[in-house]
Coordinates of C-alpha atoms in Angstrom, one line a residue:
M70 CA 0.1 0.1 -0.1
S71 CA 0.4 4.0 -0.2
A72 CA 0.4 6.8 0.1
G73 CA -0.3 9.2 -2.8
C74 CA -1.4 12.8 -3.6
S75 CA -1.7 13.4 -6.7
P76 CA -3.9 11.0 -8.8
S77 CA -3.3 12.8 -12.3
L78 CA 0.8 12.4 -12.3
P79 CA 1.8 13.7 -16.1
S80 CA 2.4 10.3 -18.4
K81 CA 5.9 12.1 -19.3
M82 CA 8.7 14.7 -17.9
R83 CA 11.3 17.1 -18.8
A84 CA 14.8 15.0 -17.4
A85 CA 18.5 15.7 -18.3
V86 CA 20.2 12.6 -20.2
F87 CA 23.8 12.9 -21.1
A88 CA 24.3 12.4 -24.6
S89 CA 27.2 13.2 -28.0
A90 CA 29.2 15.6 -26.9
S91 CA 29.3 16.3 -30.7
H92 CA 25.8 16.4 -31.0
H93 CA 25.3 19.3 -27.1
A94 CA 27.6 21.4 -25.8
Q95 CA 29.0 19.4 -22.9
G96 CA 27.4 16.5 -23.3
I97 CA 24.0 17.2 -22.1
H98 CA 21.0 17.4 -22.9
V99 CA 16.9 17.7 -21.6
Q100 CA 14.9 15.8 -23.1
Q101 CA 11.1 14.1 -22.3
C102 CA 10.9 10.8 -20.6
S103 CA 8.2 8.9 -19.2
V104 CA 7.6 9.9 -15.2
P105 CA 8.6 7.0 -12.7
T106 CA 5.8 4.6 -11.9
P107 CA 5.1 5.7 -8.4
H108 CA 3.8 2.2 -7.1
R109 CA 7.3 0.9 -6.2
R110 CA 8.4 -0.8 -3.0
G111 CA 11.1 0.1 -1.2
R112 CA 11.2 3.2 -2.6
A113 CA 8.9 7.3 -2.9
L114 CA 8.0 9.6 -5.6
V115 CA 9.6 12.5 -5.0
R116 CA 8.6 15.9 -7.3
T117 CA 11.7 17.7 -8.0
R118 CA 12.4 20.9 -6.8
A119 CA 16.0 22.1 -7.3
A120 CA 18.5 19.5 -8.1
G121 CA 22.3 19.6 -7.6
V122 CA 25.4 19.6 -9.3
N123 CA 28.5 18.1 -9.2
P124 CA 31.9 17.8 -11.0
V125 CA 30.8 14.1 -11.0
D126 CA 27.9 14.4 -13.6
A127 CA 30.3 16.1 -15.4
K128 CA 32.5 13.6 -15.8
F129 CA 29.3 11.0 -17.0
L130 CA 29.9 9.5 -13.8
I131 CA 33.4 8.4 -15.2
G132 CA 35.7 11.2 -14.4
D133 CA 39.3 9.2 -13.4
K134 CA 37.8 6.2 -12.4
V135 CA 39.7 4.7 -15.7
P136 CA 41.9 5.1 -18.4
R137 CA 41.8 7.8 -21.4
L138 CA 41.6 5.0 -22.9
I139 CA 39.1 3.2 -22.7
D140 CA 37.0 6.5 -21.2
G141 CA 34.9 7.7 -24.9
M142 CA 34.0 4.0 -25.0
C143 CA 32.4 4.1 -20.9
R144 CA 31.0 7.7 -21.8
W145 CA 29.2 5.8 -24.8
F146 CA 27.9 3.6 -22.4
V147 CA 25.9 6.0 -20.4
R148 CA 24.2 7.8 -23.3
G149 CA 20.5 8.8 -22.5
Y150 CA 20.4 7.8 -18.6
T151 CA 20.1 11.0 -17.0
A152 CA 22.5 12.6 -14.8
G153 CA 22.8 14.0 -11.0
I154 CA 23.4 12.2 -8.0
D155 CA 21.9 15.4 -5.4
F156 CA 17.6 17.4 -5.4
A157 CA 15.4 18.3 -2.9
G158 CA 12.0 17.8 -3.7
E159 CA 8.0 16.8 -2.4
V160 CA 7.1 13.2 -1.4
V161 CA 4.5 12.2 -4.6
E162 CA 4.1 8.9 -3.6
A163 CA 5.2 6.3 -0.6
P164 CA 4.5 3.7 1.3
E165 CA 2.4 4.2 4.0
D166 CA 5.0 2.9 6.7
S167 CA 8.1 4.2 4.9
G168 CA 7.5 7.6 8.1
F169 CA 7.1 9.2 4.0
S170 CA 3.9 11.2 3.6
C171 CA 2.8 12.8 1.1
G172 CA 4.0 16.8 0.3
D173 CA 6.5 16.3 2.9
A174 CA 9.8 18.1 2.3
V175 CA 12.3 15.9 1.5
Y176 CA 16.0 15.4 0.1
G177 CA 18.1 13.0 -1.0
T178 CA 20.8 11.4 -3.7
M179 CA 19.5 8.6 -6.9
P180 CA 21.7 6.2 -7.9
P181 CA 24.4 6.3 -10.9
T182 CA 21.7 6.0 -13.8
A183 CA 18.6 6.9 -12.5
G184 CA 18.9 10.6 -11.6
S185 CA 18.1 13.8 -10.4
F186 CA 18.3 16.2 -13.4
S187 CA 14.4 15.5 -14.1
E188 CA 11.7 17.0 -12.6
F189 CA 10.2 12.9 -10.6
V190 CA 12.4 11.3 -9.1
S191 CA 11.7 7.2 -7.1
V192 CA 14.1 7.2 -4.5
P193 CA 15.1 4.6 -2.5
L194 CA 13.5 5.1 0.7
H195 CA 17.4 4.3 2.8
Q196 CA 17.9 7.6 0.8
L197 CA 16.2 9.8 1.4
A198 CA 16.0 12.4 5.3
R199 CA 13.3 15.4 5.5
K200 CA 14.8 18.8 4.2
P201 CA 16.4 20.1 7.4
E202 CA 14.2 22.3 8.8
G203 CA 15.6 27.2 7.5
L204 CA 17.1 26.0 4.1
T205 CA 15.5 26.3 0.7
F206 CA 15.6 23.5 -1.5
A207 CA 18.1 25.0 -3.3
E208 CA 20.3 25.3 -0.5
A209 CA 19.1 21.4 0.4
S210 CA 20.5 20.5 -2.9
V211 CA 24.0 20.9 -3.3
L212 CA 24.2 19.0 0.6
P213 CA 23.1 15.5 0.0
L214 CA 26.5 14.3 -2.3
S215 CA 29.9 16.6 -0.3
G216 CA 28.0 15.7 3.2
L217 CA 28.0 12.0 3.0
T218 CA 31.5 12.6 1.7
C219 CA 32.3 14.7 4.8
V220 CA 30.6 12.9 7.5
Q221 CA 31.6 8.9 6.0
A222 CA 35.7 10.2 5.1
F223 CA 35.6 11.2 9.2
E224 CA 34.3 9.0 10.8
Q225 CA 35.9 6.2 8.4
H226 CA 39.2 7.8 10.0
H227 CA 38.8 8.1 13.3
L228 CA 39.0 12.0 13.2
V229 CA 37.3 13.0 16.5
A230 CA 37.5 16.3 19.7
G231 CA 40.6 18.2 19.9
Q232 CA 42.6 16.7 16.5
R233 CA 43.8 19.3 13.9
L234 CA 42.6 18.2 9.6
L235 CA 43.9 20.1 7.2
V236 CA 41.2 20.9 4.0
I237 CA 42.5 21.4 0.8
G238 CA 40.1 23.4 -1.7
A239 CA 37.7 25.1 1.6
S240 CA 36.1 27.0 -0.6
G241 CA 35.6 24.3 -3.2
G242 CA 32.3 22.5 -2.7
V243 CA 33.8 19.4 -0.4
G244 CA 35.8 21.9 1.3
H245 CA 33.3 24.4 2.4
L246 CA 31.2 21.7 3.9
A247 CA 33.9 19.3 5.3
V248 CA 35.3 23.3 6.9
Q249 CA 32.2 22.7 8.9
I250 CA 31.6 19.7 9.7
A251 CA 34.7 19.5 10.6
T252 CA 34.2 22.0 13.2
A253 CA 31.0 21.7 14.5
M254 CA 32.8 17.5 15.9
G255 CA 34.4 19.4 18.1
A256 CA 37.9 19.7 15.6
V257 CA 40.7 22.6 14.5
V258 CA 40.5 23.1 10.6
T259 CA 43.0 24.3 8.9
G260 CA 41.8 25.0 5.2
I261 CA 43.8 25.8 1.7
C262 CA 42.6 28.6 -0.6
S263 CA 42.7 31.5 -3.3
T264 CA 43.0 34.5 -1.7
R265 CA 39.6 35.5 -3.6
N266 CA 37.6 33.3 -1.1
L267 CA 40.2 33.7 2.6
A268 CA 37.4 35.0 4.6
F269 CA 34.8 33.0 2.9
V270 CA 36.6 30.8 4.8
R271 CA 37.5 31.4 7.8
G272 CA 33.7 31.9 8.4
L273 CA 33.1 29.1 7.9
G274 CA 34.6 27.8 10.8
A275 CA 38.9 27.3 10.3
A276 CA 41.4 28.6 12.3
H277 CA 43.8 29.2 9.8
V278 CA 43.5 29.6 6.5
I279 CA 46.4 29.3 3.4
D280 CA 46.4 31.1 -0.2
Y281 CA 47.9 28.9 -2.3
T282 CA 48.4 32.0 -4.9
D283 CA 50.3 34.4 -2.5
A284 CA 54.2 33.9 -4.1
E285 CA 55.3 34.8 -1.3
H286 CA 54.9 32.7 0.2
D287 CA 54.6 28.6 0.4
V288 CA 51.8 26.8 1.4
I289 CA 54.1 24.3 2.6
D290 CA 55.9 26.9 5.2
A291 CA 52.6 28.4 6.2
L292 CA 51.8 24.8 6.9
K293 CA 55.1 24.1 9.0
D294 CA 54.4 27.4 11.2
I295 CA 50.7 26.1 11.8
V296 CA 52.6 23.0 13.1
A297 CA 54.8 25.1 15.4
S298 CA 53.1 26.5 17.4
D299 CA 49.8 24.4 17.1
G300 CA 51.4 20.8 16.4
M301 CA 50.9 17.6 13.8
F302 CA 48.4 16.9 11.6
H303 CA 45.5 14.3 12.9
M304 CA 44.3 14.3 9.2
V305 CA 44.6 16.1 5.0
L306 CA 41.3 16.1 3.1
D307 CA 42.0 16.8 0.2
T308 CA 39.6 17.6 -2.5
V309 CA 41.5 19.0 -4.4
S310 CA 44.2 16.4 -6.0
S311 CA 42.7 13.6 -9.2
N312 CA 44.0 12.1 -12.1
D313 CA 44.0 15.6 -13.7
A314 CA 47.0 17.6 -14.6
R315 CA 45.7 20.5 -13.9
D316 CA 45.1 19.2 -10.1
S317 CA 47.5 16.7 -10.0
S318 CA 50.0 20.1 -10.9
H319 CA 49.4 21.3 -7.1
S320 CA 51.9 18.1 -5.9
Y321 CA 50.0 18.7 -3.1
Q322 CA 50.0 14.9 -1.7
T323 CA 53.7 14.2 -2.0
R324 CA 54.8 17.8 -0.7
I325 CA 53.2 17.6 2.2
R326 CA 54.0 13.2 3.1
N327 CA 57.7 14.6 2.9
S328 CA 57.8 17.3 4.8
N329 CA 60.2 17.9 6.7
P330 CA 60.0 18.7 9.1
P331 CA 56.6 16.3 9.0
V332 CA 53.5 18.5 9.3
V333 CA 51.3 15.3 9.7
F334 CA 51.0 12.4 11.8
D335 CA 52.9 9.7 11.1
H336 CA 51.2 6.2 11.8
K337 CA 53.5 4.4 13.2
R338 CA 56.2 7.3 14.3
D339 CA 54.2 9.7 15.9
A340 CA 51.2 7.6 18.1
A341 CA 53.6 8.0 21.1
K342 CA 52.5 12.0 19.9
A343 CA 48.6 12.6 18.7
H344 CA 46.9 13.4 22.1
P345 CA 45.4 16.5 21.6
K346 CA 44.3 18.6 24.1
R347 CA 40.8 16.8 25.1
A348 CA 38.5 19.8 25.8
S349 CA 35.2 21.4 24.5
H350 CA 36.2 23.9 23.2
K351 CA 34.6 27.6 21.6
H352 CA 36.1 29.3 18.4
S353 CA 35.1 32.9 18.9
G354 CA 34.7 35.6 15.9
D355 CA 35.1 32.3 13.1
G356 CA 34.5 28.5 15.1
H357 CA 31.6 26.9 15.4
G358 CA 30.9 24.3 17.9
S359 CA 31.1 21.1 18.4
D360 CA 28.7 17.7 17.0
S361 CA 28.8 13.6 17.9
S362 CA 30.8 11.9 16.3
D363 CA 28.8 8.8 16.1
G364 CA 26.3 9.5 14.3
S365 CA 23.5 10.4 16.2
S366 CA 22.0 13.2 15.5
A367 CA 19.6 13.5 19.5
G368 CA 20.6 15.1 22.9
S369 CA 22.9 18.7 20.3
S370 CA 22.1 22.1 20.8
A371 CA 24.1 25.4 19.2
A372 CA 23.7 28.9 19.5
S373 CA 23.9 30.6 16.2
H374 CA 25.7 34.7 15.2
H375 CA 25.9 35.3 11.4
S376 CA 27.6 38.1 11.2
G377 CA 29.3 38.9 7.4
S378 CA 31.2 36.3 6.9
A379 CA 32.2 35.2 10.0
T380 CA 30.3 32.4 12.7
T381 CA 30.4 31.2 15.6
V382 CA 28.7 28.6 17.3
T383 CA 28.6 27.6 21.3
A384 CA 29.1 24.2 21.7
T385 CA 27.4 22.6 24.8
A386 CA 28.5 19.5 26.5
D387 CA 26.8 16.9 24.0
D388 CA 28.0 18.3 20.8
V389 CA 32.0 17.6 21.2
A390 CA 32.6 14.2 19.8
P391 CA 33.1 11.3 22.3
A392 CA 37.2 11.6 22.3
G393 CA 37.8 8.5 23.2
D394 CA 42.0 7.1 22.6
V395 CA 41.7 10.2 20.3
G396 CA 46.0 9.6 20.2
D397 CA 45.2 6.9 17.5
I398 CA 46.5 8.5 14.5
D399 CA 45.1 6.2 11.1
P400 CA 47.6 4.4 9.7
H401 CA 45.7 6.3 6.3
N402 CA 45.2 9.1 7.2
Y403 CA 46.0 11.5 3.9
V404 CA 42.5 11.6 2.0
T405 CA 41.9 11.9 -1.2
I406 CA 38.7 12.1 -3.3
G407 CA 40.1 12.1 -6.6
G408 CA 43.1 9.7 -7.8
T409 CA 44.1 7.0 -11.2
P410 CA 41.9 4.7 -12.1
W411 CA 43.8 1.5 -9.6
A412 CA 43.1 4.0 -6.9
W413 CA 39.8 3.9 -7.6
V414 CA 39.4 0.1 -8.5
Q415 CA 41.6 0.0 -4.7
A416 CA 38.4 2.1 -3.3
G417 CA 36.4 0.0 -5.0
A418 CA 38.2 -3.2 -3.3
K419 CA 37.5 -2.0 -0.1
R420 CA 33.8 -0.4 -0.3
V421 CA 32.4 -3.5 -1.2
L422 CA 34.8 -6.4 0.0
G423 CA 36.0 -4.5 2.6
L424 CA 40.0 -5.3 1.7
N425 CA 41.9 -1.9 2.1
T426 CA 44.7 -2.9 -0.3
F427 CA 46.4 0.9 -0.3
G428 CA 50.0 1.6 1.0
A429 CA 50.7 3.6 4.9
G430 CA 49.8 7.2 5.2
H431 CA 47.2 7.4 2.1
E432 CA 44.1 6.2 1.0
L433 CA 41.1 6.9 -1.7
F434 CA 38.8 7.9 0.1
W435 CA 35.1 6.1 -2.5
V436 CA 31.4 7.8 -0.3
R437 CA 28.7 5.6 -0.4
F438 CA 24.8 5.9 -0.8
P439 CA 22.7 2.5 -0.3
Y440 CA 21.9 3.3 3.4
S441 CA 22.7 6.6 3.7
Q442 CA 19.7 7.7 5.8
H443 CA 20.3 8.1 8.9
E444 CA 23.2 10.3 7.9
L445 CA 21.3 12.0 6.2
E446 CA 19.9 13.2 9.1
R447 CA 22.4 13.6 10.9
L448 CA 23.5 16.7 8.8
T449 CA 20.3 18.3 8.9
A450 CA 20.4 18.3 12.5
M451 CA 23.5 19.7 12.2
V452 CA 22.1 22.5 9.7
E453 CA 18.6 22.8 12.3
R454 CA 20.8 24.1 15.5
G455 CA 23.5 26.4 13.7
A456 CA 26.6 24.2 12.3
L457 CA 25.6 24.5 8.7
R458 CA 24.7 25.4 6.1
P459 CA 25.9 24.7 2.2
T460 CA 27.1 27.9 0.7
V461 CA 25.2 28.0 -3.2
Q462 CA 27.1 29.7 -5.9
A463 CA 24.5 30.2 -8.5
I464 CA 21.1 28.8 -8.8
L465 CA 20.8 28.2 -12.8
P466 CA 17.5 27.3 -14.9
F467 CA 16.4 24.2 -15.6
D468 CA 17.2 24.0 -19.6
D469 CA 19.9 22.8 -22.5
D470 CA 22.1 26.2 -21.9
G471 CA 21.3 26.6 -18.5
V472 CA 22.5 22.5 -17.3
Q473 CA 25.7 23.1 -20.0
E474 CA 26.2 26.1 -17.1
A475 CA 26.6 24.0 -15.0
F476 CA 28.8 21.3 -16.7
R477 CA 30.9 24.4 -17.5
R478 CA 31.6 26.2 -14.6
L479 CA 32.9 22.9 -13.1
H480 CA 35.3 22.3 -15.1
T481 CA 36.6 25.6 -14.2
R482 CA 37.8 24.5 -11.0
K483 CA 36.9 27.8 -10.3
A484 CA 33.3 27.2 -8.3
R485 CA 32.8 29.0 -4.0
G486 CA 30.6 26.4 -2.9
K487 CA 28.5 24.1 -5.2
L488 CA 25.4 25.3 -7.6
T489 CA 22.5 23.7 -9.2
L490 CA 19.5 23.4 -11.2
A491 CA 15.6 25.3 -11.0
I492 CA 13.6 22.1 -11.9
A493 CA 10.4 24.1 -9.9
I494 CA 11.9 26.9 -8.4
D495 CA 11.9 30.6 -9.5
T496 CA 15.8 31.3 -10.9
P497 CA 16.4 34.4 -9.6
Q498 CA 17.7 37.4 -12.1
P499 CA 21.3 39.0 -12.5
N500 CA 20.3 41.5 -10.4
Q501 CA 18.5 38.9 -7.8
S502 CA 20.9 37.9 -5.0
Q503 CA 20.7 34.4 -5.9
Q504 CA 18.7 32.2 -3.2
E505 CA 16.2 31.2 -3.6
K506 CA 12.6 32.8 -3.5
D507 CA 10.6 29.7 -3.9
T508 CA 11.2 28.3 -0.1

């Protein structure tokens, strides 16, 4: 049985599908498709209001996961499939025992190739959660993939309160959420970004921010100065490095892991030195509070104050991640979200088989979507107590020009925060704020 509120669904809808780049710019095209069947076991039918756009979408779901020699063939296989993973919208149909009702505002992820860039989506219930109160549909639509990446990576690599985290690409889609989420967990965050984003990243809660474009001050030297006063980093989340030459040219991983003196803890060498101060701490001016790292969303509260680019969140004891043995150093504490095809094979083996074949010190992280509802609810809890808010750089129209422009912007690697498509919301005009009118 299912509970629905739209007995007269249309038979057709608009959807953005992967296409030949020789026929459609950026290899994406909006066309008419059939509306998903509403009555499917274990799924809810959702009317999409906004769909967040991620780099993996602009890379035909493949990215750098396969050798360039067969990249074209792999892209051929995904042609005709609907693009997109992130979305926010309203429930149209849901099983009666699902916990969702007609009209509920929700957000979540779609399985790859099932696609969120469409007017209706049939969503697995375990990939769906209620939209956070206080977020517009546009803001909620950009949170799932990047937010889940942060929550899962931090949990998997045992980041806890009091530890020091380095985020490379701190103003980007994953990076700007990582700064907020880690700070909310009680970690002390250092971010690396460009000159124009320094104030933005400080306002997210970073204790230190390094300008990688500053020709007079080397990034590694700046890290050494921070380490000299604060101590080495327990974890690095590198959102920049990938198999693309434009990204690998920075050589962040080689330079940081080979730094002398070292700036990142080594599992074997430094375990005895790795104990941070165990305290629920408060950042004034540019920090947040703390969050529970055990995945629970209950029993947490914080007061949030926003002023310009600075944010202050005062944490209660319930917000701080239980420290446990905070001296434990993860043996793979330099974490990337891009890499070589072989690294993706290793990441897949770990995610599917639990087999970790990465060498000591490094690991490529692959986010998991199935059964992520509890983690989405954790993100919701952070948002609703003022510790987390995604930044939407632009809301683009849901047509060929809008989707293609979103892909083009992602390929420039200059986005601050996230991009989203206005499936069924107003698109701001050039002289208007990039905030959604229709909440």
